[in-house]
XYZ file of C-alpha atoms in Angstrom:
334
model
C 49.395 78.286 103.662
C 46.861 79.261 106.326
C 47.578 76.017 108.191
C 51.297 76.803 108.172
C 50.655 80.253 109.615
C 48.358 78.924 112.336
C 50.554 75.996 113.394
C 52.380 76.457 116.714
C 56.029 77.354 116.413
C 58.125 74.309 117.295
C 61.535 74.505 118.931
C 63.677 71.368 119.072
C 66.209 72.094 121.806
C 68.849 70.092 123.600
C 72.389 70.024 124.913
C 75.353 69.601 122.641
C 75.752 66.058 121.261
C 72.115 65.199 121.955
C 71.497 64.460 118.264
C 69.344 67.481 117.412
C 70.600 67.793 113.832
C 70.156 64.099 113.068
C 66.605 64.150 114.431
C 65.790 67.283 112.429
C 67.086 65.725 109.212
C 65.004 62.602 109.866
C 61.934 64.777 110.424
C 62.533 66.551 107.125
C 62.010 63.249 105.328
C 58.449 63.082 106.673
C 57.358 66.689 107.182
C 57.373 69.863 105.026
C 59.847 71.680 107.265
C 62.678 74.146 106.889
C 65.244 74.379 109.682
C 66.052 77.609 111.506
C 69.282 77.265 113.452
C 69.255 78.360 117.101
C 73.029 78.254 117.479
C 75.279 81.167 118.406
C 78.350 79.464 116.899
C 76.933 78.272 113.580
C 76.189 81.867 112.594
C 79.925 82.374 111.902
C 81.322 81.696 108.459
C 84.456 79.567 108.257
C 83.760 77.837 111.563
C 82.416 74.517 110.368
C 84.060 71.584 112.117
C 83.994 72.809 115.704
C 80.383 73.982 115.462
C 79.102 70.687 113.987
C 77.601 72.791 111.227
C 75.370 70.938 108.735
C 77.332 69.987 105.651
C 76.695 70.929 102.052
C 74.682 67.772 101.370
C 72.388 68.355 104.347
C 71.829 71.996 103.443
C 71.106 71.036 99.847
C 68.534 68.471 100.975
C 66.788 70.705 103.556
C 66.837 74.518 103.665
C 68.742 75.789 106.710
C 68.417 79.375 107.930
C 70.683 81.501 110.161
C 73.789 79.505 109.335
C 76.861 81.387 108.005
C 75.289 84.748 108.766
C 78.309 86.816 109.854
C 82.099 86.828 109.654
C 84.006 85.723 112.793
C 85.316 89.258 113.397
C 81.719 90.462 113.893
C 79.431 90.075 116.902
C 75.975 88.527 116.733
C 73.491 89.176 119.527
C 70.246 87.636 120.698
C 68.503 90.844 119.633
C 69.682 90.310 116.067
C 68.780 86.631 116.262
C 65.219 87.483 117.241
C 64.842 89.819 114.265
C 66.476 87.365 111.838
C 64.485 84.422 113.146
C 61.151 86.233 112.830
C 62.017 87.139 109.245
C 62.957 83.537 108.408
C 59.819 82.169 110.089
C 57.597 84.542 108.104
C 59.286 83.612 104.810
C 58.992 79.890 105.491
C 55.313 80.133 106.396
C 54.623 82.296 103.347
C 55.850 79.361 101.252
C 53.315 77.119 102.970
C 56.019 75.237 104.856
C 56.677 74.749 108.561
C 59.641 76.288 110.419
C 61.431 74.048 112.904
C 63.849 75.887 115.167
C 66.734 73.619 116.129
C 69.658 74.259 118.428
C 71.175 74.577 121.844
C 71.628 78.302 122.423
C 68.981 78.650 125.074
C 69.487 82.412 125.362
C 68.352 82.762 121.762
C 65.381 80.455 122.205
C 64.206 82.281 125.297
C 64.694 85.671 123.661
C 62.496 84.624 120.755
C 59.715 83.365 122.999
C 59.829 85.764 125.952
C 61.368 88.953 124.613
C 64.392 91.034 125.581
C 65.349 93.348 128.388
C 66.609 96.792 127.507
C 69.993 96.892 129.219
C 72.792 99.465 129.211
C 74.595 99.421 125.886
C 78.124 98.183 125.326
C 80.933 100.460 126.478
C 84.074 99.734 124.398
C 86.388 101.652 126.733
C 85.107 99.894 129.845
C 85.212 96.551 128.065
C 88.850 97.005 127.060
C 89.765 97.905 130.650
C 88.083 94.762 131.958
C 89.903 92.685 129.351
C 93.232 94.229 130.383
C 92.490 93.476 134.037
C 91.565 89.896 133.150
C 94.885 89.396 131.369
C 96.681 90.499 134.520
C 94.460 89.024 137.240
C 92.604 86.240 135.440
C 88.858 85.826 134.895
C 88.347 83.940 138.195
C 89.501 87.105 140.001
C 86.945 89.175 138.088
C 84.327 86.534 138.873
C 85.136 87.036 142.559
C 84.705 90.799 142.095
C 81.336 90.176 140.450
C 80.312 88.010 143.420
C 80.817 91.020 145.683
C 78.615 93.390 143.666
C 76.148 90.929 142.105
C 76.150 87.573 143.928
C 72.979 86.408 142.170
C 74.543 86.667 138.718
C 77.927 85.360 139.851
C 76.316 82.249 141.313
C 75.110 81.119 137.895
C 78.351 81.761 136.022
C 81.481 79.651 135.828
C 84.645 81.471 137.035
C 86.091 81.145 133.539
C 83.005 82.362 131.634
C 84.834 85.435 130.360
C 82.186 86.886 128.061
C 79.366 86.786 130.601
C 81.473 87.906 133.560
C 82.679 90.846 131.485
C 79.147 91.779 130.447
C 77.805 91.576 134.020
C 80.606 93.780 135.351
C 80.111 96.171 132.449
C 76.411 96.541 133.283
C 77.183 97.179 136.953
C 80.008 99.644 136.380
C 78.182 101.596 133.691
C 74.836 101.820 135.503
C 75.657 101.438 139.189
C 73.076 98.639 139.446
C 73.724 94.886 139.319
C 72.560 92.907 136.332
C 70.264 90.825 138.547
C 68.383 94.013 139.473
C 67.930 94.896 135.799
C 66.595 91.401 135.159
C 64.036 91.667 137.951
C 62.171 94.277 135.907
C 59.560 93.366 133.280
C 60.855 93.085 129.744
C 59.564 95.226 126.885
C 55.905 94.445 126.399
C 55.746 92.452 129.666
C 56.572 89.274 127.785
C 58.623 87.555 130.479
C 62.263 87.132 131.400
C 65.293 88.159 129.399
C 67.514 86.065 127.202
C 70.029 88.615 126.010
C 71.228 89.806 129.379
C 74.773 88.542 129.055
C 75.220 89.090 125.347
C 77.745 91.772 124.331
C 75.054 93.635 122.412
C 72.006 95.101 124.115
C 68.512 94.898 122.706
C 67.526 97.758 120.454
C 63.870 97.188 121.336
C 63.079 96.197 117.769
C 62.012 92.589 118.288
C 58.489 92.078 116.983
C 57.316 90.008 119.923
C 56.978 86.299 120.545
C 54.788 83.870 118.614
C 51.437 83.261 120.275
C 51.716 79.482 120.422
C 55.023 77.719 121.036
C 55.927 74.059 121.433
C 59.204 73.282 123.212
C 60.562 69.788 122.551
C 63.654 68.964 124.596
C 66.093 66.201 123.720
C 67.535 65.316 127.118
C 69.631 62.327 128.221
C 68.220 59.830 130.705
C 71.816 59.064 131.698
C 74.236 61.995 131.924
C 77.294 59.711 131.726
C 76.250 58.447 128.299
C 75.904 62.015 127.029
C 79.426 62.668 128.339
C 80.653 59.680 126.336
C 79.012 61.089 123.221
C 80.652 64.458 123.853
C 84.101 62.888 124.183
C 83.654 60.796 121.050
C 82.414 63.756 119.024
C 85.180 66.106 120.114
C 87.828 63.539 119.213
C 86.108 63.105 115.842
C 86.260 66.890 115.321
C 89.980 66.829 116.008
C 90.415 64.018 113.494
C 88.345 65.971 110.963
C 90.713 68.952 111.193
C 89.475 71.292 113.940
C 93.009 72.382 114.784
C 93.764 73.213 111.148
C 90.516 75.192 111.007
C 91.624 77.284 113.990
C 95.102 77.731 112.511
C 93.500 79.112 109.349
C 91.377 81.523 111.365
C 94.453 82.738 113.281
C 96.362 83.204 110.024
C 93.820 85.775 108.827
C 95.366 88.300 111.174
C 92.136 90.142 112.055
C 90.889 87.782 114.762
C 91.878 87.504 118.405
C 91.038 85.321 121.388
C 88.625 87.806 122.983
C 86.152 87.887 120.078
C 82.823 86.141 120.752
C 83.477 83.793 117.827
C 86.828 82.685 119.206
C 85.324 82.153 122.647
C 83.130 79.363 121.291
C 83.772 76.001 122.902
C 86.545 74.153 121.115
C 87.875 77.233 119.370
C 88.819 78.929 122.642
C 90.711 75.839 123.841
C 92.467 75.339 120.498
C 93.504 78.993 120.351
C 94.955 78.822 123.869
C 96.759 75.569 123.038
C 98.374 77.162 119.991
C 99.335 80.222 122.039
C 101.013 77.995 124.610
C 103.072 76.176 122.002
C 102.177 72.851 123.589
C 103.588 69.814 121.796
C 101.231 67.184 123.208
C 97.725 67.169 121.726
C 96.040 65.318 124.586
C 95.792 68.387 126.897
C 93.836 70.182 124.171
C 91.495 67.238 123.736
C 90.928 66.980 127.482
C 90.272 70.734 127.768
C 87.864 70.678 124.830
C 85.900 67.738 126.209
C 85.713 69.317 129.673
C 84.492 72.648 128.268
C 81.886 70.903 126.133
C 80.588 68.996 129.142
C 80.304 72.261 131.067
C 78.349 73.735 128.158
C 75.983 70.746 128.187
C 75.414 71.189 131.919
C 74.460 74.842 131.425
C 72.152 73.936 128.551
C 70.381 71.325 130.654
C 69.956 73.857 133.452
C 68.230 76.207 131.000
C 65.995 73.398 129.766
C 64.898 72.430 133.266
C 63.687 76.020 133.684
C 61.174 75.430 130.854
C 58.299 73.692 132.654
C 56.168 73.467 129.530
C 58.716 71.482 127.513
C 57.989 68.009 126.183
C 60.962 65.796 127.021
C 62.246 63.079 124.698
C 65.141 60.876 125.778
C 67.877 61.644 123.249
C 69.568 58.312 124.020
C 66.637 56.229 122.778
C 66.901 54.699 119.327
C 63.396 55.934 118.488
C 63.910 59.563 119.577
C 63.228 60.863 116.065
C 59.997 58.832 115.830
C 58.819 60.228 119.166
C 59.485 63.799 118.054
C 57.708 63.112 114.773
C 54.614 61.901 116.629
C 54.619 65.011 118.836
C 54.866 67.325 115.838
C 52.194 65.492 113.870
C 49.753 65.965 116.749
C 50.673 69.631 117.220
C 50.682 70.511 113.548
C 47.880 68.100 112.506
C 49.886 66.845 109.533
């Protein structure tokens, strides 16, 4: 038990379709681990296919934490993730086992390790106004507005990144200062840069602080084109598995809409828009979903490159799991 508490906290990170889940399951056959999901989409119940959520057999074989945490009509922030992750880590270590944090939501990973900025809270009235303007003008127009008041933040956002554009404009309009200025300040406890800056929910200052020793392992592709092929193959497989029916069922509930964070997840956002348009051909949806997933992977890789202390493993190698196992054995001395 003492060894489990003293072992460095290991994060297995990587872009979508890099094989993180498969590697983690292979590790579980050789190490006494429990998996803590670092995924802002897998927290939502009823969203299984499009999030590549671990199935019942996998979750029965290896304990998974922070999966199916909230209903899709609710929001889930990095601040809440930090609190939930610390609780799960403590419980796992108390059992004498080792937590392995696995996922691709780099905001969450960075929040856990470096802490959170205290930003202006959400303003529902302002948010609704921005949403109304976006319906009329389009999110690229609001991205252009953001570029005028906060060019630093706008430069790192896609013109269609509705949630983050909205949050950045909300911060500026509610405080009179650009988000990039807020982020230039030290975080609570001087623990480093923010991770929750563009989340709809602000930090409540309750995170208990980062672990003292952290090991970042990054599954990254040596050839970007091959990762793109994986992404295309996986998205088509999700469609075959019933992603569109899953979205239809979510729409049929009646309490969800396209502007919710859950429905903005890659794949779900494109399927919702396709159903709204009444399109007969399925190929435009598949093309849009693949393109959005590739954009997500590019952003994830950008985040990873900003982690200079990461240990990189080529996710395209057949022995990627064995390499990660060797790294963890050395770090954990198991």
